[in-house]
Amino acid sequence: MLTFHHFNFNVADLEKSMAFYEAALGLHEVRRKEAGDGSYVIVFLGDGETSFCLELTWLRDHPQKYDLGECEFHLALRAEDYDAAYRKHKEMGCVCFENPDMGIYFISDPDGYWIEIIPTR
């Protein structure tokens, strides 16, 4: 049997992305790996409840923006207090799409990746 372990987003500014994920989603660094020559840094963020991690990868030699296509892929997180999460994300200005009929919304991180926020049902 296979189980989920992590999902990766490549980021342009590691510190900015880490600050966003901590402020917006409460994710914290679990571990990191740095290349001896400084060519990359990989940071795994966790929620403190599950073993699943979000991997943020920073590459020194990738100065251009990442091509995210049509943003048809996304990460989803469940909010215990959906209304409080929504208010926080609205205040942060990171809500990029809302679907009230489905009872969900999306936020966008500093690199433009979409994260779906769903209520606990």
PDB file of N, CA and C in Angstrom, residues 4-42:
ATOM      1  N   PHE A   4       0.146   8.929   1.122  1.00  0.00           N
ATOM      2  CA  PHE A   4       0.632  10.264   0.787  1.00  0.00           C
ATOM      3  C   PHE A   4       1.743  10.679   1.747  1.00  0.00           C
ATOM      4  N   HIS A   5       2.750  11.371   1.213  1.00  0.00           N
ATOM      5  CA  HIS A   5       3.875  11.836   2.022  1.00  0.00           C
ATOM      6  C   HIS A   5       4.016  13.352   1.965  1.00  0.00           C
ATOM      7  N   HIS A   6       4.154  13.900   0.742  1.00  0.00           N
ATOM      8  CA  HIS A   6       4.285  15.350   0.617  1.00  0.00           C
ATOM      9  C   HIS A   6       3.884  15.813  -0.770  1.00  0.00           C
ATOM     10  N   PHE A   7       3.752  17.129  -0.910  1.00  0.00           N
ATOM     11  CA  PHE A   7       3.440  17.779  -2.179  1.00  0.00           C
ATOM     12  C   PHE A   7       4.401  18.950  -2.303  1.00  0.00           C
ATOM     13  N   ASN A   8       4.906  19.238  -3.507  1.00  0.00           N
ATOM     14  CA  ASN A   8       5.923  20.262  -3.706  1.00  0.00           C
ATOM     15  C   ASN A   8       5.394  21.486  -4.439  1.00  0.00           C
ATOM     16  N   PHE A   9       5.814  22.659  -3.977  1.00  0.00           N
ATOM     17  CA  PHE A   9       5.690  23.913  -4.705  1.00  0.00           C
ATOM     18  C   PHE A   9       7.097  24.492  -4.819  1.00  0.00           C
ATOM     19  N   ASN A  10       7.525  24.864  -6.029  1.00  0.00           N
ATOM     20  CA  ASN A  10       8.770  25.598  -6.187  1.00  0.00           C
ATOM     21  C   ASN A  10       8.481  27.076  -5.958  1.00  0.00           C
ATOM     22  N   VAL A  11       9.335  27.748  -5.204  1.00  0.00           N
ATOM     23  CA  VAL A  11       9.075  29.128  -4.807  1.00  0.00           C
ATOM     24  C   VAL A  11      10.243  30.038  -5.163  1.00  0.00           C
ATOM     25  N   ALA A  12       9.919  31.305  -5.417  1.00  0.00           N
ATOM     26  CA  ALA A  12      10.946  32.283  -5.783  1.00  0.00           C
ATOM     27  C   ALA A  12      11.629  32.881  -4.560  1.00  0.00           C
ATOM     28  N   ASP A  13      10.883  33.077  -3.484  1.00  0.00           N
ATOM     29  CA  ASP A  13      11.414  33.691  -2.261  1.00  0.00           C
ATOM     30  C   ASP A  13      11.018  32.795  -1.088  1.00  0.00           C
ATOM     31  N   LEU A  14      11.945  31.967  -0.645  1.00  0.00           N
ATOM     32  CA  LEU A  14      11.655  30.959   0.374  1.00  0.00           C
ATOM     33  C   LEU A  14      11.150  31.585   1.673  1.00  0.00           C
ATOM     34  N   GLU A  15      11.833  32.616   2.151  1.00  0.00           N
ATOM     35  CA  GLU A  15      11.438  33.229   3.422  1.00  0.00           C
ATOM     36  C   GLU A  15      10.040  33.843   3.333  1.00  0.00           C
ATOM     37  N   LYS A  16       9.748  34.509   2.228  1.00  0.00           N
ATOM     38  CA  LYS A  16       8.418  35.102   2.034  1.00  0.00           C
ATOM     39  C   LYS A  16       7.352  34.011   2.001  1.00  0.00           C
ATOM     40  N   SER A  17       7.628  32.921   1.308  1.00  0.00           N
ATOM     41  CA  SER A  17       6.667  31.816   1.228  1.00  0.00           C
ATOM     42  C   SER A  17       6.469  31.153   2.579  1.00  0.00           C
ATOM     43  N   MET A  18       7.542  30.932   3.323  1.00  0.00           N
ATOM     44  CA  MET A  18       7.425  30.318   4.641  1.00  0.00           C
ATOM     45  C   MET A  18       6.595  31.206   5.572  1.00  0.00           C
ATOM     46  N   ALA A  19       6.824  32.514   5.516  1.00  0.00           N
ATOM     47  CA  ALA A  19       6.053  33.441   6.349  1.00  0.00           C
ATOM     48  C   ALA A  19       4.575  33.399   5.973  1.00  0.00           C
ATOM     49  N   PHE A  20       4.281  33.341   4.675  1.00  0.00           N
ATOM     50  CA  PHE A  20       2.896  33.258   4.218  1.00  0.00           C
ATOM     51  C   PHE A  20       2.219  31.991   4.740  1.00  0.00           C
ATOM     52  N   TYR A  21       2.856  30.850   4.573  1.00  0.00           N
ATOM     53  CA  TYR A  21       2.237  29.592   4.977  1.00  0.00           C
ATOM     54  C   TYR A  21       2.059  29.495   6.489  1.00  0.00           C
ATOM     55  N   GLU A  22       2.950  30.125   7.233  1.00  0.00           N
ATOM     56  CA  GLU A  22       2.757  30.144   8.685  1.00  0.00           C
ATOM     57  C   GLU A  22       1.600  31.059   9.062  1.00  0.00           C
ATOM     58  N   ALA A  23       1.564  32.262   8.491  1.00  0.00           N
ATOM     59  CA  ALA A  23       0.502  33.221   8.824  1.00  0.00           C
ATOM     60  C   ALA A  23      -0.863  32.768   8.319  1.00  0.00           C
ATOM     61  N   ALA A  24      -0.933  32.288   7.087  1.00  0.00           N
ATOM     62  CA  ALA A  24      -2.214  31.952   6.469  1.00  0.00           C
ATOM     63  C   ALA A  24      -2.757  30.597   6.905  1.00  0.00           C
ATOM     64  N   LEU A  25      -1.867  29.616   7.097  1.00  0.00           N
ATOM     65  CA  LEU A  25      -2.327  28.248   7.314  1.00  0.00           C
ATOM     66  C   LEU A  25      -1.779  27.592   8.575  1.00  0.00           C
ATOM     67  N   GLY A  26      -0.907  28.285   9.295  1.00  0.00           N
ATOM     68  CA  GLY A  26      -0.361  27.721  10.522  1.00  0.00           C
ATOM     69  C   GLY A  26       0.623  26.593  10.299  1.00  0.00           C
ATOM     70  N   LEU A  27       1.216  26.522   9.104  1.00  0.00           N
ATOM     71  CA  LEU A  27       2.196  25.475   8.810  1.00  0.00           C
ATOM     72  C   LEU A  27       3.571  25.895   9.321  1.00  0.00           C
ATOM     73  N   HIS A  28       4.310  24.936   9.854  1.00  0.00           N
ATOM     74  CA  HIS A  28       5.632  25.208  10.419  1.00  0.00           C
ATOM     75  C   HIS A  28       6.672  24.272   9.813  1.00  0.00           C
ATOM     76  N   GLU A  29       7.920  24.730   9.817  1.00  0.00           N
ATOM     77  CA  GLU A  29       9.010  23.923   9.288  1.00  0.00           C
ATOM     78  C   GLU A  29       9.179  22.651  10.101  1.00  0.00           C
ATOM     79  N   VAL A  30       9.231  21.526   9.383  1.00  0.00           N
ATOM     80  CA  VAL A  30       9.441  20.224   9.992  1.00  0.00           C
ATOM     81  C   VAL A  30      10.896  19.800   9.813  1.00  0.00           C
ATOM     82  N   ARG A  31      11.417  20.036   8.616  1.00  0.00           N
ATOM     83  CA  ARG A  31      12.822  19.714   8.326  1.00  0.00           C
ATOM     84  C   ARG A  31      13.241  20.464   7.073  1.00  0.00           C
ATOM     85  N   ARG A  32      14.552  20.504   6.849  1.00  0.00           N
ATOM     86  CA  ARG A  32      15.062  21.170   5.653  1.00  0.00           C
ATOM     87  C   ARG A  32      16.297  20.448   5.153  1.00  0.00           C
ATOM     88  N   LYS A  33      16.554  20.649   3.860  1.00  0.00           N
ATOM     89  CA  LYS A  33      17.751  20.097   3.221  1.00  0.00           C
ATOM     90  C   LYS A  33      18.339  21.211   2.376  1.00  0.00           C
ATOM     91  N   GLU A  34      19.637  21.450   2.544  1.00  0.00           N
ATOM     92  CA  GLU A  34      20.314  22.499   1.793  1.00  0.00           C
ATOM     93  C   GLU A  34      21.481  21.900   1.027  1.00  0.00           C
ATOM     94  N   ALA A  35      21.616  22.307  -0.217  1.00  0.00           N
ATOM     95  CA  ALA A  35      22.737  21.843  -1.033  1.00  0.00           C
ATOM     96  C   ALA A  35      24.027  22.453  -0.494  1.00  0.00           C
ATOM     97  N   GLY A  36      25.077  21.668  -0.486  1.00  0.00           N
ATOM     98  CA  GLY A  36      26.377  22.140  -0.034  1.00  0.00           C
ATOM     99  C   GLY A  36      26.885  23.320  -0.837  1.00  0.00           C
ATOM    100  N   ASP A  37      26.514  23.378  -2.102  1.00  0.00           N
ATOM    101  CA  ASP A  37      26.974  24.478  -2.960  1.00  0.00           C
ATOM    102  C   ASP A  37      25.978  25.646  -3.000  1.00  0.00           C
ATOM    103  N   GLY A  38      24.901  25.563  -2.202  1.00  0.00           N
ATOM    104  CA  GLY A  38      23.928  26.644  -2.146  1.00  0.00           C
ATOM    105  C   GLY A  38      22.966  26.708  -3.312  1.00  0.00           C
ATOM    106  N   SER A  39      22.927  25.666  -4.133  1.00  0.00           N
ATOM    107  CA  SER A  39      22.091  25.699  -5.334  1.00  0.00           C
ATOM    108  C   SER A  39      20.608  25.466  -5.059  1.00  0.00           C
ATOM    109  N   TYR A  40      20.285  24.904  -3.927  1.00  0.00           N
ATOM    110  CA  TYR A  40      18.879  24.716  -3.586  1.00  0.00           C
ATOM    111  C   TYR A  40      18.692  24.635  -2.076  1.00  0.00           C
ATOM    112  N   VAL A  41      17.481  24.943  -1.662  1.00  0.00           N
ATOM    113  CA  VAL A  41      17.040  24.720  -0.287  1.00  0.00           C
ATOM    114  C   VAL A  41      15.644  24.118  -0.381  1.00  0.00           C
ATOM    115  N   ILE A  42      15.432  23.040   0.351  1.00  0.00           N
ATOM    116  CA  ILE A  42      14.134  22.384   0.410  1.00  0.00           C
ATOM    117  C   ILE A  42      13.668  22.431   1.866  1.00  0.00           C
TER     118      ILE A  42
END
